[in-house]
Amino acid sequence: MSLNFNTPDFEVIREESRCIQCKVCVHQCANTVHSYDEEDNVVCADDTKCVNCHRCVTLCPTKALIIRRHPLEFRENSNWCGKAIKEIYKQSQTGGVLLSSMGNPEPFTIYWDRILLNASQVTNPSIDPLREPMETKVMIGRKPEKLEFDSDGKLLTKMPPNIELKIPVMFSAMSYGSISRNAHESLARAAEELGIFYNTGEGGLNREFYKYGKNTIVQVASGRFGVHKEYLNTGAAIEIKIGQGAKPGIGGHLPGKKVGEDVSATRMIPVGSDAISPAPHHDIYSIEDLRQLIFSLKEVTGYKKPVFVKIAAVHNSAAIASGIVRAGADAIVVDGFRGGTGAAPTRIRNNVGIPIELALAAIDQRLREEGIRNYCSLIVAGSIRNSSDVVKAIALGADAVYIGSAAVIALGCHMCHSCSTGKCNWGIATQYPELVKRLNPDVMYKRLVNLISAWNHEIQELLGGMGINAIESLRGNRLMLRGVDLNEKELEILGIKYAGE
Amino acid sequence: MLREGELRIPSGCAISGIIDKKGKKFNGKEIIKSIALMHDRSNGLGGGFAAYGIYPNYKDFYALHIFYENLSIKAQTEDYIKKHFDIEKAESIPTRYTPNIINVPLIWRYFVHPRINVCLSEENFMDESEFTSRCVIKINTDYKGAYVFSSGKNMGTFKGVGYPEDIGEFFMLDTYEAHMWTAHGRFPTNTPGWWGGAHPFTILNWSVVHNGEISSYDANRRFVEMYGYKCTLKTDTEVITYLFDMLVRKHNLPIEKAIRVVSAPFWDDIDREKSEEVRSELKSIRAVYASALVNGPFSIILGFEKGMIALNDRIKLRSLVAAEKNNRTYVASEESAIKIICDNPEKVWSPKSGEAVIVLMEGEQE
Ligand code: SF4
Ligand code: SF4
């Protein structure tokens, strides 16, 4: 074996005067960074293994630990920066594809942060959400072109199935397998309490979770893991996953070490086998094929459940979205390039796809130009970080949003980008029982409820400030938005004016 | 400075409306008196009236009222009109000199019939009203300097820059008799003073006068624009007019239901409805027409061939008072504006938020 060129990314600093050698960090770190030296009665650290997940820092009783970016610098070079060099070391050592976790971390423009919201002054009163009703409920699903009434004013039109969200935020697809059972349970229980939905992801659904069915969206992806009639009928809606923002163009990948007994039963695959979804659905090679899958799923479920189609935000999203509406989908889900993932090839994650803000604006506008926007709901995902991102997304034209990273952060994720190792110290992206049990669903589901309730209050305040008391009046209401630090083209695509205009 | 239509200008206002449900006509003096009383609610930058039943001799013709900025655009527009309509009569609208009314454009009216063969040939088949409304939208979008401000049958709009009472005087409304009048006095926060920007706003027989600033404007605008409308004025009133035209004329909704769309009941109230049928109907209305909900403070008076509707927003952020006496119903921003033209009304009330006052001409069904 050749020399290992890798140097540590982080430095573990232990303030010896504070450390009481309690060994909490030794036991807590699944990456075995910390070790106890009995002879000298000291706790030591191997910096090279640290992923900076903050588990030890948070649990250390004396707050003796600090993790810092490792001070080791390469010679300054804007082209051959440390990251570029280290990636070459890694690949020349392993001969493998670089893998990463969570969403695209590269410094691309975050459009949410360049969009500002409006508020009422004088000519139009703001509305106080503490004193007046403030509605955030939305209905997701297909809508008929118009309603028809008979001569006695009785409604003749039969409404297609729609799901009701009390708050326009849902938990996006994270499969059982990529995340732990306890994480799944927390999401399901929170969705139930909040009157919203969580998504099974492509790993099927554990039978013990069938009881949360009316708050569950069941996913059908190219691997078809765990898909059967009962599964489809258990959910409130079905989502066909064509693509995902973190890795457009390829399928999901669950390493065999995450496939234990339970995951294997749920996915209907052997224990320990890699679950690799094909890049395309092998029965979808064009839009007509998608239509067939949509309608077979509707047939199986008696036309009682809306069928969503999820795509990654790519260059031609607007035209693709239009095709999806015409193919009969009840909702389109668009996932931007910052969307998180358990594991994705680094090159794809960092270089494929487009920002969700631009994709959303383009899709909403295109569907309106074609007069079909009202037929179908539009859900966006791909790094919605807070309630103002939600409000901006809706004003650009979304009906609702999905959150994935924000939800796992609420469960304790510290964004260490190491989910693919399966050794998540927070019990989220792991299947090791001793790690999974660190996440107590009884406590953690409450954090999700808190988070979304807090966002809801903030959404209501922002709405009230704009003089709006129902969220549907914000949808596509782009006059409520203004841009800063954006060029003409960006403003044109976003369909908004510059601040001061 | 950009002119109205090129930017959006918030404004506050006064509104007033009178209808005689038996169809008995009365002179324009009354409505002028009513709107004049609310002088302080306007600032001299816009006033206007809609009058129904004023052209009995031409009742089967669309009456196009048009502002022109110059003679050359008039000639071009008339070419377009001649191609698409048979003109029964063309004349300049009579006005009288009124000291406060300045910068007057050319003001013409045409009584016209759509040329059926053109209706047929252009884009498949369209009915007369659809054809006429598209032509109006076309002129207002493509003929810069010409603006059709009224296009109904046996009705007309009269409006301009000035206080409403001066506009009434200028257009000699004391020489017209109508069974229904609505009026508007405007308080724009900033305006380059363009005549087309005054209210009422109309399309075909619909006219809307409106007080308020709707916060759902762009959601509503982008919704109606999916159905062939073009909001050239960027005013709330314009978008509300199109919403009603779309819901009632194009989607065939009963007027009651259209009101439920724009001033939808709260979800909590829907949940409290006892009848499952009503609940599911209201839910469907909110789901399908979510983007047609009008949000923010408003009171509006809608006129159309069947009668008059007055409506408030869902939490009554703008004043609106109604009164009845004999066959007449009055609505206005302030009670005093009714009392000054109607002694001892039989009934005076403040319509609840989201609750419409609907007065239909006798013999008309909803
Ligand atoms: S957890 Fe803190 S106090 Fe305990 S051994 Fe580790 S560094 Fe020392
Ligand atoms: S889920 Fe766990 S492994 Fe993944 S980024 Fe968060 S803390 Fe790290």
mmCIF file of N, CA and C in Angstrom, chain A residues 326-400:
data_model
loop_
_atom_site.group_PDB
_atom_site.id
_atom_site.type_symbol
_atom_site.label_atom_id
_atom_site.label_comp_id
_atom_site.label_asym_id
_atom_site.label_seq_id
_atom_site.Cartn_x
_atom_site.Cartn_y
_atom_site.Cartn_z
ATOM 1 N N ARG A 326 -49.771 17.475 -18.122
ATOM 2 C CA ARG A 326 -50.571 16.898 -19.194
ATOM 3 C C ARG A 326 -50.625 15.378 -19.111
ATOM 4 N N ALA A 327 -49.606 14.788 -18.462
ATOM 5 C CA ALA A 327 -49.612 13.335 -18.314
ATOM 6 C C ALA A 327 -50.581 12.893 -17.219
ATOM 7 N N GLY A 328 -51.124 13.856 -16.476
ATOM 8 C CA GLY A 328 -52.161 13.497 -15.509
ATOM 9 C C GLY A 328 -51.734 13.535 -14.052
ATOM 10 N N ALA A 329 -50.542 14.066 -13.764
ATOM 11 C CA ALA A 329 -50.119 14.154 -12.366
ATOM 12 C C ALA A 329 -51.002 15.158 -11.628
ATOM 13 N N ASP A 330 -51.215 14.902 -10.338
ATOM 14 C CA ASP A 330 -52.034 15.804 -9.537
ATOM 15 C C ASP A 330 -51.195 16.863 -8.845
ATOM 16 N N ALA A 331 -49.914 16.582 -8.712
ATOM 17 C CA ALA A 331 -48.994 17.579 -8.168
ATOM 18 C C ALA A 331 -47.611 17.306 -8.739
ATOM 19 N N ILE A 332 -46.869 18.396 -8.947
ATOM 20 C CA ILE A 332 -45.484 18.264 -9.384
ATOM 21 C C ILE A 332 -44.612 18.648 -8.209
ATOM 22 N N VAL A 333 -43.595 17.846 -7.959
ATOM 23 C CA VAL A 333 -42.634 18.195 -6.926
ATOM 24 C C VAL A 333 -41.325 18.500 -7.633
ATOM 25 N N VAL A 334 -40.749 19.644 -7.338
ATOM 26 C CA VAL A 334 -39.483 19.999 -7.963
ATOM 27 C C VAL A 334 -38.439 20.163 -6.870
ATOM 28 N N ASP A 335 -37.351 19.481 -7.033
ATOM 29 C CA ASP A 335 -36.318 19.463 -6.005
ATOM 30 C C ASP A 335 -35.080 20.173 -6.546
ATOM 31 N N GLY A 336 -34.668 21.225 -5.884
ATOM 32 C CA GLY A 336 -33.549 22.039 -6.345
ATOM 33 C C GLY A 336 -32.199 21.412 -6.040
ATOM 34 N N PHE A 337 -31.150 22.003 -6.598
ATOM 35 C CA PHE A 337 -29.820 21.380 -6.500
ATOM 36 C C PHE A 337 -29.188 21.452 -5.115
ATOM 37 N N ARG A 338 -29.849 22.138 -4.186
ATOM 38 C CA ARG A 338 -29.324 22.119 -2.824
ATOM 39 C C ARG A 338 -29.996 21.077 -1.944
ATOM 40 N N GLY A 339 -30.897 20.306 -2.541
ATOM 41 C CA GLY A 339 -31.611 19.292 -1.776
ATOM 42 C C GLY A 339 -30.645 18.295 -1.161
ATOM 43 N N GLY A 340 -30.952 17.843 0.028
ATOM 44 C CA GLY A 340 -30.058 16.942 0.735
ATOM 45 C C GLY A 340 -30.155 15.514 0.243
ATOM 46 N N THR A 341 -29.226 14.682 0.713
ATOM 47 C CA THR A 341 -29.234 13.266 0.350
ATOM 48 C C THR A 341 -28.405 12.502 1.362
ATOM 49 N N GLY A 342 -28.680 11.206 1.446
ATOM 50 C CA GLY A 342 -27.865 10.358 2.302
ATOM 51 C C GLY A 342 -26.527 10.072 1.663
ATOM 52 N N ALA A 343 -26.524 9.931 0.348
ATOM 53 C CA ALA A 343 -25.280 9.662 -0.367
ATOM 54 C C ALA A 343 -25.457 10.021 -1.829
ATOM 55 N N ALA A 344 -24.503 10.771 -2.360
ATOM 56 C CA ALA A 344 -24.531 11.090 -3.786
ATOM 57 C C ALA A 344 -23.108 11.254 -4.262
ATOM 58 N N PRO A 345 -22.843 10.924 -5.519
ATOM 59 C CA PRO A 345 -21.516 11.200 -6.055
ATOM 60 C C PRO A 345 -21.250 12.707 -5.985
ATOM 61 N N THR A 346 -20.114 13.062 -5.440
ATOM 62 C CA THR A 346 -19.801 14.471 -5.204
ATOM 63 C C THR A 346 -19.892 15.317 -6.470
ATOM 64 N N ARG A 347 -19.382 14.778 -7.565
ATOM 65 C CA ARG A 347 -19.380 15.566 -8.810
ATOM 66 C C ARG A 347 -20.803 15.887 -9.259
ATOM 67 N N ILE A 348 -21.687 14.920 -9.076
ATOM 68 C CA ILE A 348 -23.076 15.166 -9.472
ATOM 69 C C ILE A 348 -23.709 16.161 -8.517
ATOM 70 N N ARG A 349 -23.560 15.896 -7.234
ATOM 71 C CA ARG A 349 -24.188 16.780 -6.258
ATOM 72 C C ARG A 349 -23.773 18.239 -6.466
ATOM 73 N N ASN A 350 -22.488 18.440 -6.746
ATOM 74 C CA ASN A 350 -21.998 19.818 -6.794
ATOM 75 C C ASN A 350 -22.115 20.490 -8.165
ATOM 76 N N ASN A 351 -22.460 19.731 -9.175
ATOM 77 C CA ASN A 351 -22.435 20.322 -10.526
ATOM 78 C C ASN A 351 -23.658 20.099 -11.386
ATOM 79 N N VAL A 352 -24.614 19.316 -10.930
ATOM 80 C CA VAL A 352 -25.766 19.033 -11.787
ATOM 81 C C VAL A 352 -27.019 19.632 -11.168
ATOM 82 N N GLY A 353 -27.865 20.186 -12.037
ATOM 83 C CA GLY A 353 -29.128 20.754 -11.552
ATOM 84 C C GLY A 353 -29.038 22.259 -11.422
ATOM 85 N N ILE A 354 -30.163 22.877 -11.109
ATOM 86 C CA ILE A 354 -30.209 24.342 -11.013
ATOM 87 C C ILE A 354 -30.904 24.748 -9.711
ATOM 88 N N PRO A 355 -30.751 26.029 -9.335
ATOM 89 C CA PRO A 355 -31.376 26.495 -8.083
ATOM 90 C C PRO A 355 -32.897 26.387 -8.149
ATOM 91 N N ILE A 356 -33.479 26.022 -7.037
ATOM 92 C CA ILE A 356 -34.922 25.807 -6.996
ATOM 93 C C ILE A 356 -35.694 27.107 -7.248
ATOM 94 N N GLU A 357 -35.141 28.232 -6.800
ATOM 95 C CA GLU A 357 -35.865 29.498 -6.950
ATOM 96 C C GLU A 357 -36.123 29.785 -8.435
ATOM 97 N N LEU A 358 -35.091 29.567 -9.248
ATOM 98 C CA LEU A 358 -35.227 29.859 -10.675
ATOM 99 C C LEU A 358 -36.130 28.835 -11.352
ATOM 100 N N ALA A 359 -35.968 27.564 -10.954
ATOM 101 C CA ALA A 359 -36.790 26.518 -11.557
ATOM 102 C C ALA A 359 -38.262 26.759 -11.219
ATOM 103 N N LEU A 360 -38.521 27.076 -9.976
ATOM 104 C CA LEU A 360 -39.899 27.324 -9.537
ATOM 105 C C LEU A 360 -40.523 28.476 -10.326
ATOM 106 N N ALA A 361 -39.790 29.595 -10.409
ATOM 107 C CA ALA A 361 -40.338 30.759 -11.101
ATOM 108 C C ALA A 361 -40.619 30.428 -12.563
ATOM 109 N N ALA A 362 -39.703 29.704 -13.173
ATOM 110 C CA ALA A 362 -39.868 29.383 -14.594
ATOM 111 C C ALA A 362 -41.034 28.423 -14.816
ATOM 112 N N ILE A 363 -41.163 27.445 -13.927
ATOM 113 C CA ILE A 363 -42.240 26.465 -14.091
ATOM 114 C C ILE A 363 -43.600 27.124 -13.884
ATOM 115 N N ASP A 364 -43.721 27.880 -12.807
ATOM 116 C CA ASP A 364 -45.010 28.531 -12.532
ATOM 117 C C ASP A 364 -45.418 29.420 -13.702
ATOM 118 N N GLN A 365 -44.461 30.188 -14.222
ATOM 119 C CA GLN A 365 -44.766 31.090 -15.326
ATOM 120 C C GLN A 365 -45.165 30.306 -16.583
ATOM 121 N N ARG A 366 -44.422 29.253 -16.864
ATOM 122 C CA ARG A 366 -44.699 28.466 -18.058
ATOM 123 C C ARG A 366 -46.088 27.826 -17.988
ATOM 124 N N LEU A 367 -46.420 27.273 -16.827
ATOM 125 C CA LEU A 367 -47.731 26.630 -16.687
ATOM 126 C C LEU A 367 -48.848 27.666 -16.836
ATOM 127 N N ARG A 368 -48.595 28.885 -16.378
ATOM 128 C CA ARG A 368 -49.597 29.935 -16.546
ATOM 129 C C ARG A 368 -49.736 30.325 -18.011
ATOM 130 N N GLU A 369 -48.601 30.453 -18.681
ATOM 131 C CA GLU A 369 -48.679 30.800 -20.105
ATOM 132 C C GLU A 369 -49.464 29.756 -20.872
ATOM 133 N N GLU A 370 -49.370 28.514 -20.420
ATOM 134 C CA GLU A 370 -50.113 27.463 -21.102
ATOM 135 C C GLU A 370 -51.524 27.308 -20.546
ATOM 136 N N GLY A 371 -51.860 28.113 -19.543
ATOM 137 C CA GLY A 371 -53.219 28.074 -18.982
ATOM 138 C C GLY A 371 -53.513 26.822 -18.183
ATOM 139 N N ILE A 372 -52.467 26.129 -17.690
ATOM 140 C CA ILE A 372 -52.717 24.875 -16.978
ATOM 141 C C ILE A 372 -52.203 24.906 -15.539
ATOM 142 N N ARG A 373 -51.817 26.055 -15.061
ATOM 143 C CA ARG A 373 -51.259 26.124 -13.714
ATOM 144 C C ARG A 373 -52.273 25.694 -12.652
ATOM 145 N N ASN A 374 -53.538 26.029 -12.891
ATOM 146 C CA ASN A 374 -54.533 25.754 -11.863
ATOM 147 C C ASN A 374 -54.935 24.276 -11.792
ATOM 148 N N TYR A 375 -54.537 23.490 -12.767
ATOM 149 C CA TYR A 375 -54.941 22.080 -12.777
ATOM 150 C C TYR A 375 -54.243 21.264 -11.710
ATOM 151 N N CYS A 376 -53.060 21.716 -11.355
ATOM 152 C CA CYS A 376 -52.162 20.826 -10.650
ATOM 153 C C CYS A 376 -51.433 21.623 -9.571
ATOM 154 N N SER A 377 -51.059 20.970 -8.476
ATOM 155 C CA SER A 377 -50.334 21.688 -7.429
ATOM 156 C C SER A 377 -48.830 21.631 -7.703
ATOM 157 N N LEU A 378 -48.144 22.603 -7.154
ATOM 158 C CA LEU A 378 -46.700 22.687 -7.356
ATOM 159 C C LEU A 378 -46.021 22.743 -5.989
ATOM 160 N N ILE A 379 -45.190 21.739 -5.736
ATOM 161 C CA ILE A 379 -44.526 21.644 -4.438
ATOM 162 C C ILE A 379 -43.030 21.773 -4.691
ATOM 163 N N VAL A 380 -42.339 22.567 -3.887
ATOM 164 C CA VAL A 380 -40.912 22.704 -4.125
ATOM 165 C C VAL A 380 -40.100 22.247 -2.923
ATOM 166 N N ALA A 381 -38.894 21.818 -3.224
ATOM 167 C CA ALA A 381 -37.989 21.334 -2.197
ATOM 168 C C ALA A 381 -36.582 21.704 -2.624
ATOM 169 N N GLY A 382 -35.643 21.473 -1.752
ATOM 170 C CA GLY A 382 -34.262 21.716 -2.158
ATOM 171 C C GLY A 382 -33.708 22.892 -1.403
ATOM 172 N N SER A 383 -33.716 22.739 -0.095
ATOM 173 C CA SER A 383 -33.165 23.697 0.828
ATOM 174 C C SER A 383 -34.057 24.885 1.105
ATOM 175 N N ILE A 384 -35.148 24.564 1.733
ATOM 176 C CA ILE A 384 -35.989 25.578 2.373
ATOM 177 C C ILE A 384 -35.512 25.601 3.822
ATOM 178 N N ARG A 385 -34.966 26.749 4.220
ATOM 179 C CA ARG A 385 -34.293 26.772 5.513
ATOM 180 C C ARG A 385 -35.112 27.364 6.648
ATOM 181 N N ASN A 386 -36.124 28.156 6.300
ATOM 182 C CA ASN A 386 -36.876 28.838 7.357
ATOM 183 C C ASN A 386 -38.213 29.329 6.801
ATOM 184 N N SER A 387 -38.990 29.974 7.654
ATOM 185 C CA SER A 387 -40.343 30.357 7.247
ATOM 186 C C SER A 387 -40.333 31.428 6.151
ATOM 187 N N SER A 388 -39.327 32.278 6.127
ATOM 188 C CA SER A 388 -39.353 33.285 5.072
ATOM 189 C C SER A 388 -39.015 32.663 3.719
ATOM 190 N N ASP A 389 -38.217 31.604 3.713
ATOM 191 C CA ASP A 389 -38.016 30.868 2.455
ATOM 192 C C ASP A 389 -39.357 30.294 1.989
ATOM 193 N N VAL A 390 -40.148 29.797 2.940
ATOM 194 C CA VAL A 390 -41.458 29.233 2.589
ATOM 195 C C VAL A 390 -42.331 30.316 1.955
ATOM 196 N N VAL A 391 -42.370 31.459 2.615
ATOM 197 C CA VAL A 391 -43.223 32.550 2.131
ATOM 198 C C VAL A 391 -42.773 33.009 0.744
ATOM 199 N N LYS A 392 -41.465 33.101 0.538
ATOM 200 C CA LYS A 392 -40.961 33.537 -0.766
ATOM 201 C C LYS A 392 -41.273 32.494 -1.834
ATOM 202 N N ALA A 393 -41.169 31.231 -1.460
ATOM 203 C CA ALA A 393 -41.466 30.169 -2.434
ATOM 204 C C ALA A 393 -42.933 30.254 -2.856
ATOM 205 N N ILE A 394 -43.800 30.473 -1.901
ATOM 206 C CA ILE A 394 -45.223 30.531 -2.233
ATOM 207 C C ILE A 394 -45.511 31.768 -3.081
ATOM 208 N N ALA A 395 -44.897 32.888 -2.734
ATOM 209 C CA ALA A 395 -45.117 34.094 -3.536
ATOM 210 C C ALA A 395 -44.579 33.930 -4.957
ATOM 211 N N LEU A 396 -43.547 33.119 -5.117
ATOM 212 C CA LEU A 396 -43.052 32.872 -6.478
ATOM 213 C C LEU A 396 -43.997 31.937 -7.239
ATOM 214 N N GLY A 397 -44.821 31.186 -6.521
ATOM 215 C CA GLY A 397 -45.803 30.363 -7.226
ATOM 216 C C GLY A 397 -46.021 28.957 -6.700
ATOM 217 N N ALA A 398 -45.338 28.571 -5.602
ATOM 218 C CA ALA A 398 -45.517 27.209 -5.084
ATOM 219 C C ALA A 398 -46.796 27.104 -4.263
ATOM 220 N N ASP A 399 -47.374 25.887 -4.213
ATOM 221 C CA ASP A 399 -48.507 25.655 -3.323
ATOM 222 C C ASP A 399 -48.027 25.290 -1.930
ATOM 223 N N ALA A 400 -46.937 24.551 -1.879
ATOM 224 C CA ALA A 400 -46.416 24.095 -0.594
ATOM 225 C C ALA A 400 -44.948 23.738 -0.784
#
